[in-house]
Amino acid sequence: MKTVCVHSYKGGTGKTTFLLNIAGILAKQEKKVLAVDYDLRAPSFQSYFKMTKQSFLSHFLLEEKTLGDIIFPCKIDEKANLDLIFSSMEFLKQHSKQRDKLSRDDAKYLARMYNLQKNVEKKYDFMLIDTIPGFFYRSIDSMMISDIILLIATPSTSNVLGIEELCGNIYTMLQEETKMILVINKIEEEGVEADKEIFEENLVKLRQIGNNKFSEVVEVPYFNILSERIHAFEDQPQEEFLNSLKDIIKIIEKG
Amino acid sequence: MKKQKLDDSLSEIKKAREYLKESQKNLARLKSGKGVKRKFHFLLQENKVLVILLSLMLISSIVLPVVFLIPDPIIRDPMQESVDTTINLILTNFTDGSGLPILNETLQTPSSELLILSSLAYALISQAGFEHDQADFQSKISQIINTLENDTFVTYNNRSEPLSIFYQFLGIYTLLQSKITLPSSSEVISSTMIQNILVKTLESYLSNERYLIIQPISNSSYLIDQSMAIWVLATYKLLTGNSWVHGYYFEDLIQGLLNGVSDLFFNSTYYTLYHEYDHSTNESRNYALVEDLIFFTVALSRAERLSTYFESSSSYYHQQIINNFVDAEWFVHSINTSDQEVYIKNQALFTLISYLMNFGNVGSEVRNEIIESFSMNKGFIEKVGEEDITCESCLYGLVALASTNWSVIENDREYVNMITDATLSPFYVILTPIMIVFIIKIWRRKIVVKRRW
């Protein structure tokens, strides 16, 4: 089983859309995939799928529920299956004690995630983890247990600066045992459209960072992250976008 | 605001890096089948009261039995043990029927030199505060001094020849130290007695023509004799606070001897010193050996505490000894570092003067070498590489062991009569009001300047 973690310096880079679309493509290819929503600050799997019962990753981390309780199978068609683990913002808001525990510097949660990984490694071909953007203890946990880290970045100035910082401080420490792939999502931020120069300048900088510090750099065309669609499941998917994701999958499978 | 954000961000990164490092270790532990290492502070946050109670119980379960049940372990100071065994050895092997120290079984009559050295060693050990029956020490010292007094140093009765000048002055030094060691009620040594012996010695050996210590029947003067005389005179002045002795003004006397050394024993080109001066040929002969330099260095260091002058400082000569006579392992050689014979006497004396001159780091190194290379199971050997334990070698071992603590006490005693306190006090009286007026003036001026701004 390959464990892939999708990370970003800041939110709104299309991280979850990427992850679920990659999961969708892999599932369509009849691969056994488990997608984990570990973005405890802004969980969003529920925007794509409908939950049937209130069992979340936080329950497993806090040893309140077993692994079997929190995995939800999602049948796409006759042959394709995608298993999901959810997190819930509402649940964490209501249970502030649990939220506080989960945000602490505590190695217990790394051990729980490792335990999760060990328990599912024979059942799945891929485990995809959606993380909290930035430097947080739980995002570091997910990066630690991953074989591949996909860093999603948009060509905004803050993203460029942030990724430089992440590279200098966090990624260099993980590089020895983890494959690092920079995915440049060429999204144009609202209001930035007019400033093409800055966009291009940042794109060049991102490419430079990618070439210098990452094993691979992949560019994907602009797409609307707010659409919250899984293209692989649709009848008329955005082919250009899907093809760019297939390139990433090839790298993942190879790596 | 921006700075605050930056600081927060940097602290977040630091925390993240630390957590990442810790996680790498934890993951390795998990992969090897072990559990994770969790931070204690988390447990504390979670179950504060429980953790505090458990900690208290744990600490009590360890501390209480230790405090109340287990007796204090007896830790013996290795130096104390060495002192005890050495004294025992002297008492069993090197003491005659009357309790006086002897060189060996064949030489049963105690020599004055050995009596002086014994008395000095016992006085230093006693002052250094080693655990011992003080009354026993004092009775031994008294016995030795009584014997020496019968010999009266200069007008000897029991001797075939007089004491050397060096031992004559060392004897006076021993009397000074013994007087301090004995209780004030003791009548064995009186101040008058020491003063009389000092005056008699000076009258016998001080050449008024040249202000030099010289044996009347000899053609030569020796640096070691001048040094011992300077050391004794300076110490006498520093310990008693007397300025005059029988018509001699101490500082003039010491300066005169230093001038004599400068004229006859000092090579001004190389700042080196000679061992001997031949009055018949008016020649300085042979370069000073380590023993000459050790005594001159300590003498100069004491003279420096008074208003005297010499061409170079005592610390310069202390360094010269290290450069020319002390090897990399802190062995003190007699002639130079290639000389193979290393004696405990030089090692002990250099320890003593190093501590007395506040070079404790050197003193401890040289003393440690004595403990390591000269100390046998029961006493001290004479020479590195041989196994001869003699009464003298044991006494020098005791002198070295006493040096560390004794030198501190001696320096404090001497400090009382140092030039700075004694002579400069009238200057302080005049200087203090001037300084106060000066400071007030500056202070007022500052205020004016401030107001202008």
XYZ file of C-alpha atoms in Angstrom:
708
model
C 0.000 0.000 0.000
C 1.215 3.445 -0.863
C 0.377 6.256 1.509
C 0.019 9.643 -0.124
C -0.533 12.828 1.781
C -1.833 15.979 0.134
C -0.573 19.099 1.799
C -0.458 22.842 1.155
C 0.951 25.945 2.796
C -2.453 27.610 3.002
C -6.080 26.743 2.420
C -7.978 27.232 -0.809
C -5.389 25.655 -3.081
C -7.736 22.854 -4.217
C -6.134 20.238 -2.011
C -9.284 18.229 -1.240
C -10.545 18.412 -4.822
C -7.201 17.059 -6.010
C -7.174 14.268 -3.499
C -10.702 13.080 -4.155
C -10.258 13.317 -7.927
C -7.101 11.253 -7.736
C -8.935 8.804 -5.465
C -11.781 8.719 -7.987
C -9.492 7.964 -10.909
C -7.721 5.220 -8.972
C -11.049 3.728 -7.889
C -12.236 3.778 -11.475
C -9.071 1.872 -12.350
C -10.345 -0.743 -9.815
C -7.634 0.059 -7.331
C -8.494 -0.325 -3.672
C -8.390 3.185 -2.224
C -8.944 4.632 1.237
C -9.307 8.428 1.428
C -8.848 9.969 4.889
C -10.042 13.432 5.818
C -7.392 14.519 8.331
C -7.940 18.238 7.801
C -9.321 18.669 11.314
C -9.422 22.464 10.947
C -11.555 22.517 7.814
C -12.804 19.014 7.011
C -14.653 18.958 3.691
C -15.276 15.373 2.531
C -18.871 15.917 3.568
C -19.276 18.489 0.789
C -18.633 15.701 -1.710
C -20.316 12.745 -0.019
C -23.307 12.238 2.179
C -22.648 10.823 5.644
C -24.872 8.100 7.008
C -23.723 7.985 10.650
C -21.767 10.151 13.076
C -18.399 8.379 13.273
C -15.267 10.324 12.560
C -11.502 10.042 12.445
C -11.299 11.993 15.738
C -13.217 9.159 17.435
C -10.553 6.701 16.330
C -7.687 9.027 17.296
C -9.153 9.490 20.765
C -9.690 5.740 21.045
C -13.442 6.159 21.323
C -14.298 4.045 18.254
C -12.652 1.271 16.276
C -11.394 1.462 12.734
C -14.360 -0.555 11.469
C -16.723 2.068 12.868
C -15.226 4.982 10.963
C -14.599 3.584 7.467
C -17.441 4.256 5.026
C -17.558 2.328 1.749
C -18.742 4.310 -1.255
C -19.859 2.314 -4.282
C -19.216 4.193 -7.512
C -20.322 1.534 -9.974
C -20.286 -2.239 -10.380
C -16.559 -2.522 -10.145
C -15.329 0.707 -8.530
C -15.254 1.221 -4.779
C -13.854 4.037 -2.713
C -13.604 3.849 1.075
C -13.717 7.042 3.088
C -12.893 8.259 6.600
C -14.584 11.523 7.529
C -13.934 14.317 9.941
C -16.530 16.777 11.121
C -16.180 20.430 11.912
C -19.520 20.473 13.667
C -18.520 17.574 15.907
C -15.233 19.246 16.898
C -16.981 22.561 17.516
C -19.385 20.889 19.883
C -16.695 18.869 21.619
C -14.108 21.479 22.472
C -12.273 19.174 24.911
C -11.632 16.647 22.142
C -10.588 19.451 19.781
C -8.085 20.745 22.342
C -6.643 17.284 22.864
C -6.236 16.745 19.142
C -4.355 20.012 18.637
C -1.707 19.196 21.254
C 1.935 18.266 20.908
C 1.290 14.621 21.664
C 2.901 11.659 19.973
C -0.127 9.522 20.788
C -1.860 10.639 17.571
C 1.108 9.725 15.423
C 0.919 6.272 16.980
C -2.811 6.071 16.254
C -2.314 7.049 12.614
C 0.494 4.531 12.309
C -1.824 1.943 13.828
C -4.511 2.863 11.269
C -2.014 2.546 8.427
C -0.757 -0.841 9.652
C -4.308 -2.164 9.960
C -5.352 -1.217 6.451
C -2.142 -1.786 4.534
C -3.110 -5.252 3.301
C -6.610 -4.241 2.318
C -5.862 -1.199 0.149
C -3.516 -0.259 -2.675
C -3.545 3.419 -1.757
C -4.282 5.458 1.318
C -4.751 9.137 0.520
C -4.664 11.621 3.403
C -6.039 15.121 3.264
C -4.080 17.218 5.809
C -4.367 20.501 7.664
C -2.577 23.208 5.628
C 0.565 24.730 7.169
C 2.657 23.681 10.203
C 0.467 21.781 12.608
C 1.255 18.746 14.720
C -1.418 16.668 12.999
C -0.309 17.641 9.483
C 3.225 16.614 10.453
C 1.831 13.267 11.674
C 0.258 12.598 8.280
C 3.416 13.618 6.441
C 5.465 11.348 8.697
C 3.614 8.165 7.796
C 3.393 8.971 4.056
C 5.497 7.590 1.225
C 4.663 10.503 -1.036
C 3.758 14.090 -0.249
C 1.859 16.084 -2.849
C 2.235 19.763 -2.125
C -0.451 21.777 -3.867
C 0.450 25.394 -4.565
C -1.147 28.249 -6.438
C 0.960 31.046 -7.920
C 0.027 33.607 -5.271
C 2.762 35.619 -3.571
C 1.915 34.315 -0.091
C 1.987 30.733 -1.362
C 5.406 31.206 -2.949
C 6.851 32.673 0.256
C 5.183 30.032 2.394
C 6.423 27.150 0.285
C 9.946 28.506 0.435
C 9.600 28.467 4.216
C 8.114 24.957 4.248
C 10.947 23.735 2.037
C 13.619 25.281 4.248
C 12.186 24.023 7.508
C 9.977 20.987 7.112
C 10.334 19.270 3.776
C 14.126 19.090 3.911
C 13.776 17.057 7.094
C 11.457 14.572 5.402
C 13.182 14.336 2.040
C 15.323 11.306 2.827
C 12.438 8.880 3.211
C 9.589 10.606 1.425
C 9.056 11.500 -2.215
C 8.069 15.138 -2.608
C 5.978 16.287 -5.573
C 5.046 19.905 -6.192
C 1.703 20.330 -7.927
C 1.190 23.812 -9.329
C -2.489 24.570 -9.643
C -2.600 27.469 -12.091
C -5.649 28.967 -10.509
C -6.055 32.706 -10.832
C -7.223 34.267 -7.639
C -10.136 36.633 -7.646
C -9.010 40.181 -8.341
C -5.549 39.082 -9.284
C -6.533 38.451 -12.858
C -5.606 42.012 -13.779
C -2.091 41.581 -12.426
C -0.809 39.072 -14.919
C 2.788 40.093 -14.338
C 2.783 39.050 -10.698
C 1.024 35.794 -11.603
C 3.694 34.961 -14.181
C 6.503 36.017 -11.870
C 5.170 33.767 -9.083
C 4.703 30.898 -11.520
C 8.358 31.162 -12.545
C 9.419 31.217 -8.886
C 7.282 28.160 -8.091
C 8.802 26.271 -11.003
C 12.272 27.194 -9.765
C 11.489 26.013 -6.227
C 9.955 22.824 -7.634
C 12.976 22.045 -9.778
C 15.432 22.755 -6.992
C 13.742 21.215 -3.999
C 11.230 18.585 -5.196
C 11.580 15.227 -6.911
C 8.880 16.115 -9.469
C 6.928 19.203 -10.560
C 3.511 18.870 -12.204
C 1.366 21.716 -13.487
C -2.374 21.363 -13.726
C -4.624 23.785 -15.624
C -6.947 26.168 -13.862
C -10.177 24.664 -12.664
C -12.884 25.840 -10.354
C -12.191 24.454 -6.912
C -15.544 25.576 -5.650
C -17.333 23.232 -8.012
C -16.675 20.358 -5.557
C -16.950 17.755 -8.267
C -15.259 14.428 -8.736
C -14.710 14.409 -12.470
C -13.841 10.735 -12.730
C -17.381 9.896 -11.604
C -19.061 12.179 -14.154
C -20.327 11.401 -17.586
C -18.707 14.441 -19.160
C -15.519 15.061 -17.214
C -12.996 17.871 -17.795
C -10.566 15.782 -19.839
C -7.650 18.238 -19.634
C -7.814 18.261 -15.837
C -8.220 14.488 -15.590
C -5.236 13.923 -17.886
C -3.017 16.115 -15.725
C -4.102 14.090 -12.679
C -3.343 10.851 -14.502
C 0.229 12.138 -14.939
C 0.439 12.598 -11.186
C -0.941 9.074 -10.620
C 1.747 7.631 -12.884
C 4.382 9.355 -10.730
C 2.700 8.071 -7.572
C 2.548 4.507 -8.879
C 6.156 4.695 -9.989
C 7.419 6.309 -6.815
C 2.103 43.964 14.665
C 4.071 42.632 11.723
C 6.950 41.795 14.045
C 4.596 39.992 16.390
C 3.273 37.948 13.480
C 6.793 37.140 12.370
C 7.806 36.116 15.891
C 4.714 33.910 16.182
C 5.432 32.343 12.826
C 9.072 31.664 13.729
C 8.050 30.128 17.005
C 5.506 27.944 15.171
C 8.198 26.786 12.741
C 10.561 26.024 15.625
C 7.872 24.027 17.381
C 7.028 22.211 14.168
C 10.668 21.326 13.554
C 11.074 20.031 17.083
C 7.881 18.011 16.804
C 9.009 16.643 13.457
C 12.358 15.568 14.898
C 10.615 13.910 17.818
C 8.126 12.275 15.433
C 10.936 10.814 13.346
C 12.283 9.123 16.463
C 8.813 8.031 17.488
C 8.064 6.571 14.081
C 11.311 4.628 14.184
C 10.268 3.270 17.587
C 6.834 2.366 16.258
C 8.362 0.583 13.281
C 10.611 -1.398 15.604
C 7.578 -2.466 17.612
C 8.033 -0.073 20.546
C 5.600 2.528 21.765
C 5.932 6.258 21.298
C 7.721 8.531 23.706
C 5.167 10.943 25.052
C 5.916 14.207 26.695
C 5.372 14.383 30.407
C 3.846 17.863 30.290
C 0.895 16.513 28.341
C 0.174 14.019 31.089
C 0.509 16.813 33.579
C -2.024 18.924 31.723
C -4.438 16.035 31.521
C -4.272 14.746 35.055
C -2.509 17.440 37.004
C -3.618 16.394 40.478
C -3.097 12.692 39.862
C 0.355 13.182 38.400
C 1.455 15.503 41.212
C 0.191 13.024 43.821
C 1.883 10.109 42.094
C 5.128 12.081 41.779
C 5.038 13.004 45.449
C 4.414 9.379 46.396
C 7.247 8.236 44.166
C 9.676 10.832 45.518
C 8.670 10.057 49.117
C 9.095 6.340 48.562
C 12.673 6.978 47.423
C 13.673 9.849 49.701
C 12.135 8.782 53.005
C 13.965 5.470 53.348
C 17.193 7.190 52.319
C 16.751 9.942 54.891
C 15.513 7.883 57.799
C 16.647 4.332 57.338
C 19.917 4.241 55.441
C 22.866 5.543 57.474
C 25.036 8.235 55.924
C 27.807 6.650 53.918
C 31.243 7.338 55.349
C 33.200 9.073 52.617
C 36.835 9.444 53.484
C 38.785 12.274 51.892
C 41.653 10.541 50.019
C 44.025 13.363 51.053
C 43.048 12.869 54.697
C 43.768 9.169 54.330
C 47.114 9.907 52.799
C 47.954 12.275 55.685
C 46.932 9.649 58.262
C 48.916 6.801 56.725
C 51.988 8.988 56.248
C 51.954 10.185 59.859
C 51.493 6.609 61.040
C 54.467 5.537 58.964
C 56.632 8.323 60.436
C 55.569 7.297 63.950
C 56.299 3.608 63.409
C 59.413 3.718 61.211
C 61.021 7.120 61.627
C 60.652 8.040 65.308
C 63.157 7.490 68.107
C 62.404 6.342 71.652
C 61.746 9.907 72.792
C 59.260 10.583 69.988
C 61.527 12.726 67.806
C 61.830 12.096 64.057
C 64.904 10.273 62.804
C 66.244 9.714 59.294
C 66.494 5.917 59.648
C 67.275 3.173 62.111
C 71.033 3.653 61.909
C 70.972 7.432 62.404
C 69.187 7.556 65.732
C 70.192 11.110 66.703
C 67.654 13.491 65.254
C 69.298 16.128 63.054
C 68.274 19.778 63.425
C 67.418 19.922 59.720
C 64.986 17.040 60.097
C 63.542 18.559 63.255
C 62.960 21.860 61.450
C 61.331 20.151 58.478
C 59.146 17.988 60.755
C 58.004 20.918 62.791
C 57.174 22.882 59.630
C 55.279 19.965 58.067
C 53.244 19.343 61.263
C 52.491 23.066 61.606
C 51.242 23.303 57.998
C 49.177 20.102 58.257
C 47.644 21.305 61.507
C 46.772 24.737 60.062
C 45.385 23.159 56.872
C 42.646 21.622 59.026
C 43.250 17.925 58.465
C 41.505 15.792 61.053
C 44.059 14.848 63.635
C 44.613 14.999 67.323
C 45.647 18.677 67.497
C 47.080 18.230 70.996
C 49.312 15.482 69.642
C 50.547 17.798 66.865
C 51.156 20.581 69.324
C 53.069 18.399 71.754
C 55.244 17.143 68.900
C 55.954 20.673 67.715
C 56.713 21.774 71.262
C 59.079 18.858 71.741
C 60.868 19.659 68.496
C 61.154 23.367 69.312
C 62.488 22.616 72.780
C 65.140 20.428 71.255
C 65.974 23.079 68.699
C 66.114 25.776 71.343
C 68.693 23.804 73.261
C 70.657 23.870 70.060
C 69.895 27.617 69.870
C 70.394 27.618 66.153
C 73.546 29.710 66.100
C 75.431 28.940 69.268
C 75.122 25.242 68.877
C 75.754 22.902 71.745
C 74.841 19.487 70.472
C 76.269 19.844 67.003
C 79.665 19.452 65.517
C 79.046 22.239 63.006
C 76.578 25.095 62.725
C 73.399 24.937 60.730
C 73.660 26.167 57.182
C 72.386 29.700 56.587
C 69.482 28.240 54.644
C 68.352 26.025 57.536
C 68.980 28.841 59.976
C 66.389 30.967 58.191
C 64.090 27.993 57.515
C 64.244 27.360 61.263
C 63.045 30.899 61.945
C 60.264 30.450 59.403
C 59.297 27.225 61.184
C 59.249 29.030 64.506
C 56.869 31.638 63.049
C 54.523 28.950 61.710
C 54.790 26.849 64.867
C 53.953 29.842 67.069
C 50.758 30.348 65.037
C 49.909 26.650 65.361
C 50.460 26.340 69.085
C 47.808 27.730 71.412
C 48.418 31.303 72.588
C 48.813 30.008 76.138
C 51.788 27.905 75.103
C 55.071 29.256 76.422
C 57.269 27.121 74.192
C 57.731 29.896 71.625
C 57.604 33.559 72.532
C 57.744 36.521 70.159
C 60.872 37.678 71.920
C 62.503 34.325 71.330
C 61.862 34.504 67.570
C 63.002 38.129 67.459
C 66.214 37.330 69.320
C 67.035 34.423 67.023
C 66.343 36.583 63.979
C 68.583 39.386 65.252
C 71.330 36.944 66.159
C 71.138 35.357 62.712
C 71.289 38.718 60.966
C 74.212 39.837 63.113
C 76.054 36.634 62.240
C 75.426 36.457 58.505
C 74.424 39.845 57.154
C 77.323 41.638 55.571
C 76.883 45.323 56.317
C 79.209 46.265 53.516
C 77.215 44.650 50.767
C 73.823 43.983 52.364
C 74.252 40.343 51.577
C 73.869 37.115 53.497
C 77.232 35.404 53.665
C 78.860 32.719 55.783
C 81.848 34.438 57.432
C 84.298 31.643 56.690
C 83.122 31.156 53.116
C 84.214 32.959 49.956
C 80.851 32.411 48.292
C 77.334 33.718 48.666
C 74.384 31.693 47.415
C 71.111 32.817 45.865
C 69.138 30.311 47.954
C 70.430 31.911 51.190
C 69.497 35.422 50.060
C 66.076 34.089 49.030
C 65.405 32.315 52.307
C 66.452 35.440 54.242
C 64.148 37.664 52.146
C 61.248 35.206 52.569
C 61.713 35.074 56.345
C 62.127 38.834 56.758
C 59.093 39.634 54.582
C 56.963 37.013 56.349
C 58.068 38.244 59.765
C 57.101 41.795 58.797
C 53.789 40.692 57.251
C 52.766 38.452 60.135
C 53.863 40.599 63.058
C 53.313 44.034 61.554
C 56.585 45.196 63.132
C 58.506 47.714 61.061
C 61.779 47.536 62.945
C 63.857 44.752 64.369
C 66.844 45.621 66.531
C 67.720 48.755 64.628
C 66.969 47.278 61.206
C 64.086 48.737 59.200
C 62.545 45.680 57.505
C 61.790 47.156 54.131
C 65.293 48.663 53.843
C 66.745 45.333 54.815
C 64.716 43.441 52.208
C 65.376 46.051 49.502
C 69.096 45.891 50.324
C 69.101 42.123 49.853
C 67.134 42.451 46.600
C 69.693 45.000 45.393
C 72.446 42.563 46.337
C 70.750 39.823 44.301
C 70.334 42.272 41.426
C 74.038 43.244 41.523
C 75.611 39.828 42.022
C 73.165 37.124 40.920
C 71.171 38.745 38.145
C 71.992 38.641 34.440
C 70.289 41.770 33.121
C 70.691 40.702 29.476
C 68.703 37.488 29.817
C 66.861 38.218 33.086
C 68.276 34.978 34.427
C 69.696 34.329 37.879
C 72.931 32.740 39.052
C 73.339 30.076 41.705
C 76.471 31.434 43.427
C 78.697 34.514 43.727
C 82.419 34.082 44.422
C 83.713 37.043 46.421
C 87.357 36.119 45.876
C 87.089 36.374 42.088
C 84.047 38.675 41.965
C 82.342 36.232 39.625
C 78.786 34.970 39.353
C 78.812 31.226 38.837
C 76.403 28.600 37.439
C 72.849 29.276 36.490
C 70.241 28.927 39.236
C 68.766 25.466 39.746
C 65.087 24.840 40.316
C 65.491 24.946 44.094
C 67.239 28.369 43.928
C 64.472 29.699 41.714
C 61.644 28.261 43.834
C 62.913 30.032 46.955
C 63.748 33.262 45.148
C 60.308 33.311 43.502
C 58.426 32.877 46.761
C 60.716 35.398 48.500
C 60.094 37.963 45.762
C 56.348 37.333 45.895
C 56.329 38.121 49.632
C 58.615 41.144 49.168
C 56.215 42.444 46.511
C 53.610 42.724 49.256
C 55.832 45.413 50.807
C 57.240 48.533 49.154
C 60.239 46.932 47.482
C 61.534 46.753 43.930
C 63.215 44.158 41.749
C 63.990 44.033 38.028
C 61.332 41.448 37.259
C 58.298 40.084 38.989
C 57.814 36.903 40.984
C 55.218 35.691 38.476
C 57.845 36.030 35.730
C 60.149 33.649 37.607
C 57.243 31.327 38.418
C 56.637 31.095 34.696
C 60.376 30.586 34.076
C 60.282 27.561 36.380
C 57.359 26.142 34.409
C 59.086 26.848 31.092
C 62.498 25.478 31.985
C 62.015 22.867 34.689
C 58.474 21.513 34.512
C 57.631 18.935 31.862
C 54.319 18.237 30.139
C 53.266 15.831 32.907
C 53.932 18.460 35.607
C 57.069 16.796 36.941
C 59.500 19.341 38.383
C 63.073 18.575 37.317
C 66.207 19.844 39.110
C 68.459 21.077 36.288
C 66.196 21.193 33.241
C 63.395 19.094 31.759
C 65.846 16.600 30.217
C 67.191 15.794 33.708
C 65.893 12.309 34.552
C 65.951 12.562 38.338
C 62.706 13.928 39.715
C 62.578 14.472 43.476
C 59.567 14.907 45.725
C 61.317 17.837 47.450
C 61.167 20.086 44.363
C 57.682 18.855 43.512
C 56.424 19.668 47.021
C 58.139 23.038 47.266
C 56.827 24.124 43.873
C 53.331 23.045 44.953
C 53.683 25.128 48.098
C 54.877 28.309 46.384
C 52.343 27.988 43.542
C 49.462 27.911 46.012
C 51.023 30.679 48.087
C 51.319 32.846 44.950
C 47.679 32.130 44.080
C 48.533 29.940 41.095
C 46.163 27.270 42.376
C 45.760 25.687 38.935
C 49.523 25.022 38.728
C 49.649 23.988 42.377
C 46.929 21.397 41.943
C 48.568 19.906 38.831
C 51.949 19.572 40.536
C 50.376 18.226 43.729
C 48.292 15.706 41.750
C 51.507 14.420 40.231
C 52.827 13.838 43.761
C 49.683 11.900 44.687
C 49.902 9.897 41.467
C 53.633 9.238 41.183
C 55.170 9.646 44.629
C 52.466 8.315 46.913
C 52.861 4.728 48.031
C 50.443 2.750 50.154
C 51.796 4.115 53.404
C 53.884 7.169 52.605
C 55.829 9.001 49.914
C 58.887 7.988 47.919
C 61.992 10.160 47.406
C 62.376 9.904 43.664
C 60.267 8.876 40.680
C 61.094 5.337 39.576
C 62.565 4.237 42.904
C 60.931 2.816 45.990
C 62.823 4.536 48.826
C 60.436 5.890 51.408
C 62.315 8.156 53.811
C 61.301 10.369 56.650
C 62.158 13.456 54.556
C 60.134 12.294 51.556
C 57.146 11.690 53.812
C 57.486 15.154 55.340
C 57.655 16.773 51.887
C 54.570 14.778 50.905
C 52.779 16.236 53.942
C 53.915 19.766 52.997
C 52.454 19.303 49.496
C 49.146 17.974 50.846
C 48.870 20.843 53.318
C 49.640 23.529 50.708
C 46.127 23.858 49.258
C 44.366 24.917 52.461
C 47.291 26.377 54.341
C 48.224 28.884 51.607
C 44.755 30.466 51.761
C 45.059 30.974 55.526
C 48.611 32.271 55.259
C 47.744 34.729 52.481
C 44.886 36.135 54.541
C 47.164 36.569 57.532
C 49.816 38.333 55.487
C 47.278 40.539 53.744
C 46.579 42.392 57.003
C 49.950 44.114 56.918
C 50.281 44.568 53.193
C 51.520 47.866 51.816
C 48.158 48.834 50.366
C 46.401 48.827 53.687
C 49.121 49.999 55.954
C 50.828 52.710 53.990
C 48.087 54.001 51.767
C 45.467 54.526 54.457
C 46.476 58.203 55.068
C 46.076 58.770 51.322
C 42.553 57.384 51.414
C 41.687 59.832 54.174
C 42.830 62.735 52.009
C 41.553 61.316 48.740
C 38.011 60.431 49.801
C 36.700 64.022 50.395
C 38.369 65.176 47.156
C 36.625 62.399 45.234
C 33.262 63.228 46.832
C 33.590 66.913 45.852
C 34.621 65.888 42.340
C 31.654 63.510 41.910
C 29.211 66.119 43.207
C 30.594 68.651 40.725
C 30.211 66.259 37.801
C 26.725 65.297 38.908
C 25.611 68.915 39.109
C 27.151 69.638 35.727
C 25.199 66.751 34.168
C 21.961 68.143 35.505
C 22.720 71.557 33.973
C 23.450 69.952 30.630
C 20.207 68.011 30.832
C 18.206 71.134 31.531
C 19.675 72.888 28.490
C 18.452 70.087 26.256
